mmCIF file of C-alpha atoms in Angstrom:
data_model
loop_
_atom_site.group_PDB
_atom_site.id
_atom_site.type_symbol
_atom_site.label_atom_id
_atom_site.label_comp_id
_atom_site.label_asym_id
_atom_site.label_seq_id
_atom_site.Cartn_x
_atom_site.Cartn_y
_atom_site.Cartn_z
ATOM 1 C CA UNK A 1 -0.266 -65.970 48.415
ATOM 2 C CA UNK A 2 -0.144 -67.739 44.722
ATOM 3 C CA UNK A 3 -3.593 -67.578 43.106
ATOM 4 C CA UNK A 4 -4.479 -70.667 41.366
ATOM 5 C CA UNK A 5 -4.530 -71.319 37.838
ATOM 6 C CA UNK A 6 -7.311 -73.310 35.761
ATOM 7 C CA UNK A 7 -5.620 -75.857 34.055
ATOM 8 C CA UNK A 8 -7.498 -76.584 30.960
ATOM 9 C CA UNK A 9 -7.304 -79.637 28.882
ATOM 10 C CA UNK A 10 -6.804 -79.948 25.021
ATOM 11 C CA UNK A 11 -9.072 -82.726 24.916
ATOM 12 C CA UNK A 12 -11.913 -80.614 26.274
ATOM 13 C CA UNK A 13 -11.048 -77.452 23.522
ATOM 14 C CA UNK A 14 -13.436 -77.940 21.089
ATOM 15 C CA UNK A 15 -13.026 -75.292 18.701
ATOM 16 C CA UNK A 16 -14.976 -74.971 15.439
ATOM 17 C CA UNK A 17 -12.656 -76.371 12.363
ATOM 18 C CA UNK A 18 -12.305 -74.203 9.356
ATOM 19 C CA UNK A 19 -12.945 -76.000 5.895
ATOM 20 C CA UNK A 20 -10.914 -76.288 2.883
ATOM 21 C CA UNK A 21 -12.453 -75.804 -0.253
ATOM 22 C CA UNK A 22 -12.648 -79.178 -1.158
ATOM 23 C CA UNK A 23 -14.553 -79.858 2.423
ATOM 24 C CA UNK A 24 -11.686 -81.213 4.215
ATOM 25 C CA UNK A 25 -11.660 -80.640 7.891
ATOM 26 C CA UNK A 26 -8.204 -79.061 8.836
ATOM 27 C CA UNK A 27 -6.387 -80.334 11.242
ATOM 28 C CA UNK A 28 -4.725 -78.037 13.706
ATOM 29 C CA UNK A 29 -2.081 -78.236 16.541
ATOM 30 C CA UNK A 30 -3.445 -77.638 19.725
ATOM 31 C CA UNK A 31 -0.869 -75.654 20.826
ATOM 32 C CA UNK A 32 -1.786 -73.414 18.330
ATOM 33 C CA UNK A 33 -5.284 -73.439 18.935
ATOM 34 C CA UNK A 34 -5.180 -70.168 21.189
ATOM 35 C CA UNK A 35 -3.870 -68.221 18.223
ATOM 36 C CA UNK A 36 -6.859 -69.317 15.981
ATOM 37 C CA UNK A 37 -9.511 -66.123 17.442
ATOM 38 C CA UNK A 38 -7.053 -63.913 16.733
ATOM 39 C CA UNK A 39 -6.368 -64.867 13.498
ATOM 40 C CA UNK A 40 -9.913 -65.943 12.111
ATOM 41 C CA UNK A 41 -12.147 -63.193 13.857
ATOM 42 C CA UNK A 42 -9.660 -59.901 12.988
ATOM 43 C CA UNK A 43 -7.984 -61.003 10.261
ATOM 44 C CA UNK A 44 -9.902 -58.711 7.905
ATOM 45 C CA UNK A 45 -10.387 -55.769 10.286
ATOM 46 C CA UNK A 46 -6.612 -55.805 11.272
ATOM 47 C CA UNK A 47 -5.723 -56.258 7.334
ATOM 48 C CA UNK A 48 -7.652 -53.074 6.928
ATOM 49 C CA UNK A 49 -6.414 -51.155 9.689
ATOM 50 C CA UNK A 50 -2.757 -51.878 8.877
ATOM 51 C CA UNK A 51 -3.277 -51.240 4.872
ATOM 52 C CA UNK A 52 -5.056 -47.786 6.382
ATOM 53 C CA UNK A 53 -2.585 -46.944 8.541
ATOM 54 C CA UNK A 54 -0.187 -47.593 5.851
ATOM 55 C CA UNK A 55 -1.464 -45.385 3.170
ATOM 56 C CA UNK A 56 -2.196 -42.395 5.561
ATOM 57 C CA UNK A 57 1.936 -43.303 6.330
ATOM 58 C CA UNK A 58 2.321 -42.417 2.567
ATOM 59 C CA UNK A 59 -0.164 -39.869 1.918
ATOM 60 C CA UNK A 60 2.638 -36.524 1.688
ATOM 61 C CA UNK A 61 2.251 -33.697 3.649
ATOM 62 C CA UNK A 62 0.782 -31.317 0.916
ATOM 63 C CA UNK A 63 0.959 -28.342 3.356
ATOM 64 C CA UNK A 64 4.247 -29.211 4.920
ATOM 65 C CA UNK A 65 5.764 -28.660 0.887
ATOM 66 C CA UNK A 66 3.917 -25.868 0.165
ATOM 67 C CA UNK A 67 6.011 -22.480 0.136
ATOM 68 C CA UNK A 68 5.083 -20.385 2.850
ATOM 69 C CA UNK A 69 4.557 -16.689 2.176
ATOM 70 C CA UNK A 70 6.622 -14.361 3.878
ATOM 71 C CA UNK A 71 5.111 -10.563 3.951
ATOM 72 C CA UNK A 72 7.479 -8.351 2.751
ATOM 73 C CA UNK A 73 7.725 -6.527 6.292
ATOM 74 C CA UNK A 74 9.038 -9.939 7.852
ATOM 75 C CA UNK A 75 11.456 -9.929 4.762
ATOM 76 C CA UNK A 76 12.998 -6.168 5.819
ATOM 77 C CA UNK A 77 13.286 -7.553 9.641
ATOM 78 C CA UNK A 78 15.142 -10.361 8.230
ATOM 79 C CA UNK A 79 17.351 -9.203 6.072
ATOM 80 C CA UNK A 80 21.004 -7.241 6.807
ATOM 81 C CA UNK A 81 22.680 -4.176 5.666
ATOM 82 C CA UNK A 82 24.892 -6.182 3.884
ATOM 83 C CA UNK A 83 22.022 -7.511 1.736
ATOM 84 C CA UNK A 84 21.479 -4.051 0.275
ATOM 85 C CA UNK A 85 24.735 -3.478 -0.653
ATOM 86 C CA UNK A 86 26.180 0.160 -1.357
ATOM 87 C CA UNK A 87 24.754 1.339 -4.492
ATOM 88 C CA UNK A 88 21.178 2.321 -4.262
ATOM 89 C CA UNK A 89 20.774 4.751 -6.927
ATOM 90 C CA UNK A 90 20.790 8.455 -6.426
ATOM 91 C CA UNK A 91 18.269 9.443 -3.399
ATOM 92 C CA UNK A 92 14.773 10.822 -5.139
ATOM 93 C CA UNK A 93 13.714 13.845 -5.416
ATOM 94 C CA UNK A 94 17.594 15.091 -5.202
ATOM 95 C CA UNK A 95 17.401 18.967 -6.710
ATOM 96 C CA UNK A 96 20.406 20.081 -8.285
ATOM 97 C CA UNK A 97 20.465 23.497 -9.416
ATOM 98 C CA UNK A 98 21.358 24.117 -13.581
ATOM 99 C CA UNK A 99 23.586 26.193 -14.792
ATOM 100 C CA UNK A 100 22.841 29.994 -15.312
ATOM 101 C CA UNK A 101 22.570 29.411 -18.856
ATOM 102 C CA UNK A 102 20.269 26.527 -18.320
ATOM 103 C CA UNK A 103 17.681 28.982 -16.690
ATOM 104 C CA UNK A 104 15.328 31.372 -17.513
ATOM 105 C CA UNK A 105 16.756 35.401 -17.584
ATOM 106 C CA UNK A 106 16.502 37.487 -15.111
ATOM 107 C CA UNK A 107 15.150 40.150 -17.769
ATOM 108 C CA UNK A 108 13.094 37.395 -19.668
ATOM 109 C CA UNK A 109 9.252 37.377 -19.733
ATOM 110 C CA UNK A 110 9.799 34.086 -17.406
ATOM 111 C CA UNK A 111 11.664 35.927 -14.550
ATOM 112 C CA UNK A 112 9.259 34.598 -12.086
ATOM 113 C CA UNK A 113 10.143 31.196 -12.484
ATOM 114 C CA UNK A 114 13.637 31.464 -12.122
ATOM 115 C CA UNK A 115 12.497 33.478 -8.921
ATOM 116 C CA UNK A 116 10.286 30.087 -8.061
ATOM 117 C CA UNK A 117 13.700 28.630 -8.966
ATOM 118 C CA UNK A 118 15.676 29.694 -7.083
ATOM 119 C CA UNK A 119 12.789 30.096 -3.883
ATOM 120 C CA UNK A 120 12.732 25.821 -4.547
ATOM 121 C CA UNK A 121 16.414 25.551 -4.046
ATOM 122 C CA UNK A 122 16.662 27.319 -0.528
ATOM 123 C CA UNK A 123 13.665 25.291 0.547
ATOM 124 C CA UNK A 124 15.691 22.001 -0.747
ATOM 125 C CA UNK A 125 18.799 22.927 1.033
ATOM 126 C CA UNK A 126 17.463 24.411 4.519
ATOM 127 C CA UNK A 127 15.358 20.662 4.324
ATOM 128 C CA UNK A 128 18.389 18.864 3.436
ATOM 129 C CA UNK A 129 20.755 20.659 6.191
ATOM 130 C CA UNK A 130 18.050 20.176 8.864
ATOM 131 C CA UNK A 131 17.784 16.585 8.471
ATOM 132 C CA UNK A 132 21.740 16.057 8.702
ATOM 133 C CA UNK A 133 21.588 18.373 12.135
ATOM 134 C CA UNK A 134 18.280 15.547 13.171
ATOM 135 C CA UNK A 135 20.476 12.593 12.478
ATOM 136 C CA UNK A 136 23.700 13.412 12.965
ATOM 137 C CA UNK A 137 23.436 15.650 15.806
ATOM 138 C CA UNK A 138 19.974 15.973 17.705
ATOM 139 C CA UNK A 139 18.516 12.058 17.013
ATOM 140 C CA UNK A 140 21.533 9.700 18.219
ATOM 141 C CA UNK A 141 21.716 7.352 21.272
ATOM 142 C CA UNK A 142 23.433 8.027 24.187
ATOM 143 C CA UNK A 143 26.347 6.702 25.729
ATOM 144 C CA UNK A 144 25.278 3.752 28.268
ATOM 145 C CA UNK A 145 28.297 4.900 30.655
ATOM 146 C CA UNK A 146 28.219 8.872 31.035
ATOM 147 C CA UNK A 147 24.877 9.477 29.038
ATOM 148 C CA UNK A 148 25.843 11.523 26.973
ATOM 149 C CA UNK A 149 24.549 11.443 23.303
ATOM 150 C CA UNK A 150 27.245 10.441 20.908
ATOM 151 C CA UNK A 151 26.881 13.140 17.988
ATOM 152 C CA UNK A 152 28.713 13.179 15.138
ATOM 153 C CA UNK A 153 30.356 15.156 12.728
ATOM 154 C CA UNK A 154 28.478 16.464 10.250
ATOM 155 C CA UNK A 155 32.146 17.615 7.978
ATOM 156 C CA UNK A 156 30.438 20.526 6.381
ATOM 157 C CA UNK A 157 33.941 22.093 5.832
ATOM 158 C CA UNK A 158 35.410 18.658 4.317
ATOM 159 C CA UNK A 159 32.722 17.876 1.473
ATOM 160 C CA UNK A 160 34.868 19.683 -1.142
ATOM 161 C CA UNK A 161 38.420 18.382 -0.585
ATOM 162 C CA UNK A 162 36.966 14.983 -0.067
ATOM 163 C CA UNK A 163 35.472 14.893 -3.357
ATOM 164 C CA UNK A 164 38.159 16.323 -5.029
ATOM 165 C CA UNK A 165 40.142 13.591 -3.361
ATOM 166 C CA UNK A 166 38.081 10.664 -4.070
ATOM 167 C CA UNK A 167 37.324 12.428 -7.880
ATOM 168 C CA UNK A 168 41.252 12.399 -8.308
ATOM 169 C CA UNK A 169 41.916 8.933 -6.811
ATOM 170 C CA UNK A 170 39.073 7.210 -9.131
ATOM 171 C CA UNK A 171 40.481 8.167 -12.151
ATOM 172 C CA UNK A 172 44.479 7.777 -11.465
ATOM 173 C CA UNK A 173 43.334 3.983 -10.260
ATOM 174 C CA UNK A 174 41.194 3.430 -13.558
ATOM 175 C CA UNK A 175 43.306 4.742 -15.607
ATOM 176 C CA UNK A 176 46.391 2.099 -14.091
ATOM 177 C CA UNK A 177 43.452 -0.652 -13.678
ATOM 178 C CA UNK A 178 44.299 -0.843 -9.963
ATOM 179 C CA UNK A 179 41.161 -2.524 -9.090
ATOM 180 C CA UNK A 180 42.161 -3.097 -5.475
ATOM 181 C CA UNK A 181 42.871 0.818 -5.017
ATOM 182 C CA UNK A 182 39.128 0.817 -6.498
ATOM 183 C CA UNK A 183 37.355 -1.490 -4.217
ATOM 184 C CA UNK A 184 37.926 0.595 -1.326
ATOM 185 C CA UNK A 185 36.762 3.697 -2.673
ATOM 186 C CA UNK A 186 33.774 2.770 -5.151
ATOM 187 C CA UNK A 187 30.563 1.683 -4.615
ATOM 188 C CA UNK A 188 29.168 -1.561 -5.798
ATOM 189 C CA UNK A 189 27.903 -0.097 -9.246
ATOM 190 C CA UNK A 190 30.372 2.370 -10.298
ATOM 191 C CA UNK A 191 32.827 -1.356 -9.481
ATOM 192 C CA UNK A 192 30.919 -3.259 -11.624
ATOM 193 C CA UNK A 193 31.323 -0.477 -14.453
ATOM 194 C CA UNK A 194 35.613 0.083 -14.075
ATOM 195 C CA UNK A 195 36.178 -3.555 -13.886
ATOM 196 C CA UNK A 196 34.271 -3.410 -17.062
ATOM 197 C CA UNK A 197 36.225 -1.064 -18.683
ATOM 198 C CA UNK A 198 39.336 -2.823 -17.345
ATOM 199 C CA UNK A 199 38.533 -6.032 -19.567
ATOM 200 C CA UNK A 200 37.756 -4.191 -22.114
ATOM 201 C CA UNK A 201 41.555 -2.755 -22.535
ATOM 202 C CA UNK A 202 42.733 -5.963 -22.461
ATOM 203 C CA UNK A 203 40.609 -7.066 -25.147
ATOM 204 C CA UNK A 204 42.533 -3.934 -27.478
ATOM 205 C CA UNK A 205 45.935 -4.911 -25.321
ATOM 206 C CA UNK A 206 46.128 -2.212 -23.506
ATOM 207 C CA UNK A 207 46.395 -2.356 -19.908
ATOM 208 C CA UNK A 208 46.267 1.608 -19.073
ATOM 209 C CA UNK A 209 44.723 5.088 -20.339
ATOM 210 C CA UNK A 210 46.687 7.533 -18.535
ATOM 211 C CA UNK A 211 44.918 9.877 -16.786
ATOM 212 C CA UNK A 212 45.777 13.690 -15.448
ATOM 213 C CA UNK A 213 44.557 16.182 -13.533
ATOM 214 C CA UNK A 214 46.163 20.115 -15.008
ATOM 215 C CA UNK A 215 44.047 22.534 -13.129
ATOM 216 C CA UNK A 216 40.836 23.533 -11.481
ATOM 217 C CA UNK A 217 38.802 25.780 -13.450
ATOM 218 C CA UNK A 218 37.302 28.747 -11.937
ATOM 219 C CA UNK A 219 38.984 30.131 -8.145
ATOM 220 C CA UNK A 220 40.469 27.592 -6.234
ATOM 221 C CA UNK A 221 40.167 29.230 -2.877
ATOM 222 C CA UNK A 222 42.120 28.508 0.164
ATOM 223 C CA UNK A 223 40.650 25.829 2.875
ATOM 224 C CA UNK A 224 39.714 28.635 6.044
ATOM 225 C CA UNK A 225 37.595 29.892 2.938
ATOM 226 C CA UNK A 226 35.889 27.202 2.018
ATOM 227 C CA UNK A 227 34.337 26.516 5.527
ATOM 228 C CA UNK A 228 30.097 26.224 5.562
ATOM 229 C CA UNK A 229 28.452 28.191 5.241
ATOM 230 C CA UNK A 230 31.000 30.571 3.746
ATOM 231 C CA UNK A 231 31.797 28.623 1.025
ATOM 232 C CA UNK A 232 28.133 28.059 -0.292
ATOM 233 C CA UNK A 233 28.873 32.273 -1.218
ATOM 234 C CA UNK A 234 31.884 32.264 -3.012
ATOM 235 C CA UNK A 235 31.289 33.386 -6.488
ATOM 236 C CA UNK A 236 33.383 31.256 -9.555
ATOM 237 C CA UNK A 237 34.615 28.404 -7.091
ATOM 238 C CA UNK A 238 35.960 25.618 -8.913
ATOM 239 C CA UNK A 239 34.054 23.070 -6.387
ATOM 240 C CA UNK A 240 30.974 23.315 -4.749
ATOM 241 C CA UNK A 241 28.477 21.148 -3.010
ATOM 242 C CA UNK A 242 25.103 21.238 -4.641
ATOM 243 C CA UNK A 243 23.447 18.794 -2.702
ATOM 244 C CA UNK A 244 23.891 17.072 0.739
ATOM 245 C CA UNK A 245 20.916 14.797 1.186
ATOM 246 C CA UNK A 246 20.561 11.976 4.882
ATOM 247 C CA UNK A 247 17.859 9.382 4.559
ATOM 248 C CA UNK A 248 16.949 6.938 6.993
ATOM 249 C CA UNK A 249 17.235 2.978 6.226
ATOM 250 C CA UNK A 250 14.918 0.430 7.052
ATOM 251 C CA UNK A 251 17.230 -0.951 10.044
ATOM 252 C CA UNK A 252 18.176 0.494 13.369
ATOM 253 C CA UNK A 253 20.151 3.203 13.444
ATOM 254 C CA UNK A 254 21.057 2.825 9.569
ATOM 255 C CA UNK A 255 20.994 5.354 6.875
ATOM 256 C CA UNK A 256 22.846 6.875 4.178
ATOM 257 C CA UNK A 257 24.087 10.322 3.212
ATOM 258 C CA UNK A 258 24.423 11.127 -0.133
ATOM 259 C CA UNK A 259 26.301 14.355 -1.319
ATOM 260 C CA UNK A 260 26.563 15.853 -4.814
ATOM 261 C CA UNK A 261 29.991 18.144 -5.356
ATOM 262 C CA UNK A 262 30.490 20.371 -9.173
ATOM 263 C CA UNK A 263 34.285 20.166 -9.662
ATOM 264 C CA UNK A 264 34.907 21.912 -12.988
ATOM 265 C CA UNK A 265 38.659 20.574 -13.625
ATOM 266 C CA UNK A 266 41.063 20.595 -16.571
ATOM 267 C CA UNK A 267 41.789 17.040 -18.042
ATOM 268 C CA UNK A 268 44.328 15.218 -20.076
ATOM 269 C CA UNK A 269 43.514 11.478 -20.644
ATOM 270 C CA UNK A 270 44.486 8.652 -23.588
ATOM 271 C CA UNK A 271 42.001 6.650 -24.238
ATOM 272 C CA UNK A 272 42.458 2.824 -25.283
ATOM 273 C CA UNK A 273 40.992 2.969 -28.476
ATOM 274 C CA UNK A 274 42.366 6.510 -29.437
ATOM 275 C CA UNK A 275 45.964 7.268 -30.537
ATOM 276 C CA UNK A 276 46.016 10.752 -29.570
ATOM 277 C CA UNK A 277 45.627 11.756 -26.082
ATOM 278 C CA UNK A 278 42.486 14.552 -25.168
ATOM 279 C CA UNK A 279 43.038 17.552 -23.407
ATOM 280 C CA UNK A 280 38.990 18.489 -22.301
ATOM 281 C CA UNK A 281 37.467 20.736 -19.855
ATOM 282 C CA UNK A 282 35.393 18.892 -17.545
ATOM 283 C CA UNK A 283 32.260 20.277 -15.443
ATOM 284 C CA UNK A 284 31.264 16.623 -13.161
ATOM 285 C CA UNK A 285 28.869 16.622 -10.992
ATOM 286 C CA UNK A 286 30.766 13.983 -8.325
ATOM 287 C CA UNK A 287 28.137 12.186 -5.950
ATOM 288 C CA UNK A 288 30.119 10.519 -2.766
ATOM 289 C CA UNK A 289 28.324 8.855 -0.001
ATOM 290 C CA UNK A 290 28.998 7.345 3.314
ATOM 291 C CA UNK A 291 26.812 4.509 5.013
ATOM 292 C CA UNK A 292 25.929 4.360 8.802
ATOM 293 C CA UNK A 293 25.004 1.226 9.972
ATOM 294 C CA UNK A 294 23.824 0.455 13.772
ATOM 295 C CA UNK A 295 25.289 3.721 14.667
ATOM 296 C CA UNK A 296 28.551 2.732 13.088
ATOM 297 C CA UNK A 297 29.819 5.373 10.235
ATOM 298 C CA UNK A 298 31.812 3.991 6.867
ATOM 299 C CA UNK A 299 34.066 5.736 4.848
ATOM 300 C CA UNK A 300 33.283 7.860 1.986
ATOM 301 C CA UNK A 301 33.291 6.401 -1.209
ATOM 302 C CA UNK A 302 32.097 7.851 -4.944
ATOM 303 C CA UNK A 303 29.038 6.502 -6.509
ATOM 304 C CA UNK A 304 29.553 8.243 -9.708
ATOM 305 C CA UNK A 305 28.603 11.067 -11.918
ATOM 306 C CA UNK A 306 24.892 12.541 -12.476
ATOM 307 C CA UNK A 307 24.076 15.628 -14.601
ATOM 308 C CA UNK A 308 21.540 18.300 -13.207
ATOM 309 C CA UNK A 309 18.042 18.902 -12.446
ATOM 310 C CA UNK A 310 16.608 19.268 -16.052
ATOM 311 C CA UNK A 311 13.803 21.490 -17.214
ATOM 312 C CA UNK A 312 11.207 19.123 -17.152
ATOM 313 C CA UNK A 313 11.758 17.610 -13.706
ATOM 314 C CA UNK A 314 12.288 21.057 -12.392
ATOM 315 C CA UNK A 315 8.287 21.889 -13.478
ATOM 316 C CA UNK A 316 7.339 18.798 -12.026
ATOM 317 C CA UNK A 317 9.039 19.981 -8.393
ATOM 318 C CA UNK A 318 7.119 23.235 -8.779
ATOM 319 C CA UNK A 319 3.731 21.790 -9.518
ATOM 320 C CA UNK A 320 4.347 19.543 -6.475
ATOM 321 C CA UNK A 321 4.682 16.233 -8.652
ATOM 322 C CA UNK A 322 7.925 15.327 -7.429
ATOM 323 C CA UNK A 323 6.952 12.883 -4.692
ATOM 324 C CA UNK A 324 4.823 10.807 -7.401
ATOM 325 C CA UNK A 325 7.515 10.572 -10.266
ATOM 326 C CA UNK A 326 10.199 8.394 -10.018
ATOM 327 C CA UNK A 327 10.875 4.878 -7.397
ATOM 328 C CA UNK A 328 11.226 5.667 -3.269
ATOM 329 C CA UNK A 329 14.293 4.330 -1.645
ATOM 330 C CA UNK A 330 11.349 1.971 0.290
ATOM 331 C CA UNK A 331 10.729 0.826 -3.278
ATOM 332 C CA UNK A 332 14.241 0.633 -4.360
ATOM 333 C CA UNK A 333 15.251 -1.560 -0.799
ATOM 334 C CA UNK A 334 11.916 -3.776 -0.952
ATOM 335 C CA UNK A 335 13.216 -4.852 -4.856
ATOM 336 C CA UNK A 336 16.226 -5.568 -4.171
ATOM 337 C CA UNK A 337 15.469 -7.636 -0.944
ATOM 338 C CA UNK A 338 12.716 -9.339 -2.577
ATOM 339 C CA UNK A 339 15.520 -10.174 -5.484
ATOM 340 C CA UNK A 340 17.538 -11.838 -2.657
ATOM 341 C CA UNK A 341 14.431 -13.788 -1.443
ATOM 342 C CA UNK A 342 13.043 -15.270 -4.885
ATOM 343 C CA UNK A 343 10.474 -13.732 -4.238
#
């Protein structure tokens, strides 16, 4: 059923006139008569309300531009392996034993401390060795089909020839400036440092400094010899590992093993800005690493050359200092992901 509708007629609308300033009465269409209340009686609060709603529209978002702060344990969860890189500085509070000279006498007043010496070294190794056996061996997942846990080598018996492999390959591949041939098997920094010394012949025009290898120094003792832990007993061996150190990474299942290798080795190199080639006998102390990451092992590469404990950093290890001297890997991994970041 239609409802009916009041008809209304303009004649009856009496509606109150608005003045001009001169007094005029306006005149206005009565067909546009309805629009008047809306125009007279909110024309002021709608101006308002649509000037307010614009400038709230252009008021920023101050916190919305701000930079948030991200704690530097969100940053470690974030970040990758690859982020790190391969080149994060020999692990602390690595011990590696000086020569005989280098130490106190056996007769001297200060035969006790090469006793202390000597007493700090075992400690360091049996340490050292235990944590390879934890990761490698005792602390691993397990295979999701037979359950079995999926150890891995710990290549005890390798260490030397690998160094003396990787010590050999280095220096042919510098000495041709075969940077390829040195990508594989160097770490970032020692990479940065040969392609370096690459530009650097080509800035005196010359592209190579031969390199050879004549001899090992000392006994060079067969391979069934040099098996652990035989080979940590042979006396006058031209290679032996001084150091063989694990640590744990701040990702799952990541860390990185760092061993230290003496080769004493006859050399015979030209260098760029000599004439005359050199013919040297070289004592390096060869530090290769490999990098496990998500239970995944890499290859071996060289990091470089260090030099031995000294005298004063020994003292410190026997007065117990050596955990507060020096940067933690933690430290060393936090700076260079909070490089990354900006932060």
């Amino acid at each position: 059923m239609a409802h009916p509708v009041a008809r209304v007629s303009s004649n009856s609308l009496k509606l109150p006139l608005p003045l001009t300033a001169s007094g005029q009465i306006l005149q206005i269409c009565p067909q546009c008569a309805h629009r008047l209340p809306s125009i007279h009686t909110r024309q002021f609060t709608t101006t308002r309300r649509r000037n307010a709603a614009g400038v709230v529209q252009s008021i920023p978002n101050i916190d919305s531009k701000l930079p948030k702060h991200v704690s530097m344990k969100s940053q470690m969860k974030k970040a990758n392996r690859q982020q790190i890189g391969t080149d994060l500085g020999k692990l602390p509070q690595t011990f590696i034993l000086p020569a005989a000279k280098d130490l106190p006498g056996w007769m001297s007043p200060n035969f006790m401390k090469r006793t202390r010496i000597h007493w700090l070294q075992f400690k360091t190794a049996v340490k050292d060795w235990w944590s390879l056996v934890v990761f490698l061996k005792w602390d691993v997942k397990r295979d999701p089909l037979t359950g079995k846990k999926l150890r891995k080598p710990l290549e005890l018996s390798q260490r030397n020839q690998i160094a003396r492999d990787l010590h050999k390959e280095f220096h042919e591949a510098l000495g041709e400036g075969d940077l390829k041939r040195l990508q594989v098997i160097c770490c970032e920094g020692l990479m940065a440092q040969a392609r370096m010394r690459v530009e650097q012949r080509k800035a005196l025009r010359r592209r190579k400094e031969p390199w050879q290898l004549l001899s090992y120094s000392g006994i060079r003792y067969p391979a069934w010899l040099e098996r652990w832990p035989l080979s940590g007993f042979l006396p006058g061996a031209s290679t032996r590992v001084v150091s063989d150190r694990l640590a744990p990474l701040p990702f799952a299942d990541t860390y990185l093993r760092q061993c230290i290798v003496r080769i004493s080795s006859v050399q015979n190199y030209l260098l760029a800005d000599r004439d005359k080639d050199i013919l040297l006998k070289h004592t390096d102390y060869v530090v290769i690493q490999k990098m496990t990451t998500k239970g995944e092992e890499g290859p071996w590469k060289i990091w470089g050359l260090t030099e031995p404990t000294t005298t004063k950093e020994i003292d410190g290890l026997l007065e117990g200092k050596g955990q507060e001297s020096g940067t933690t890997l933690a430290e060393r991994i936090r700076d260079k992901i909070s490089g990354i970041a900006g932060v």
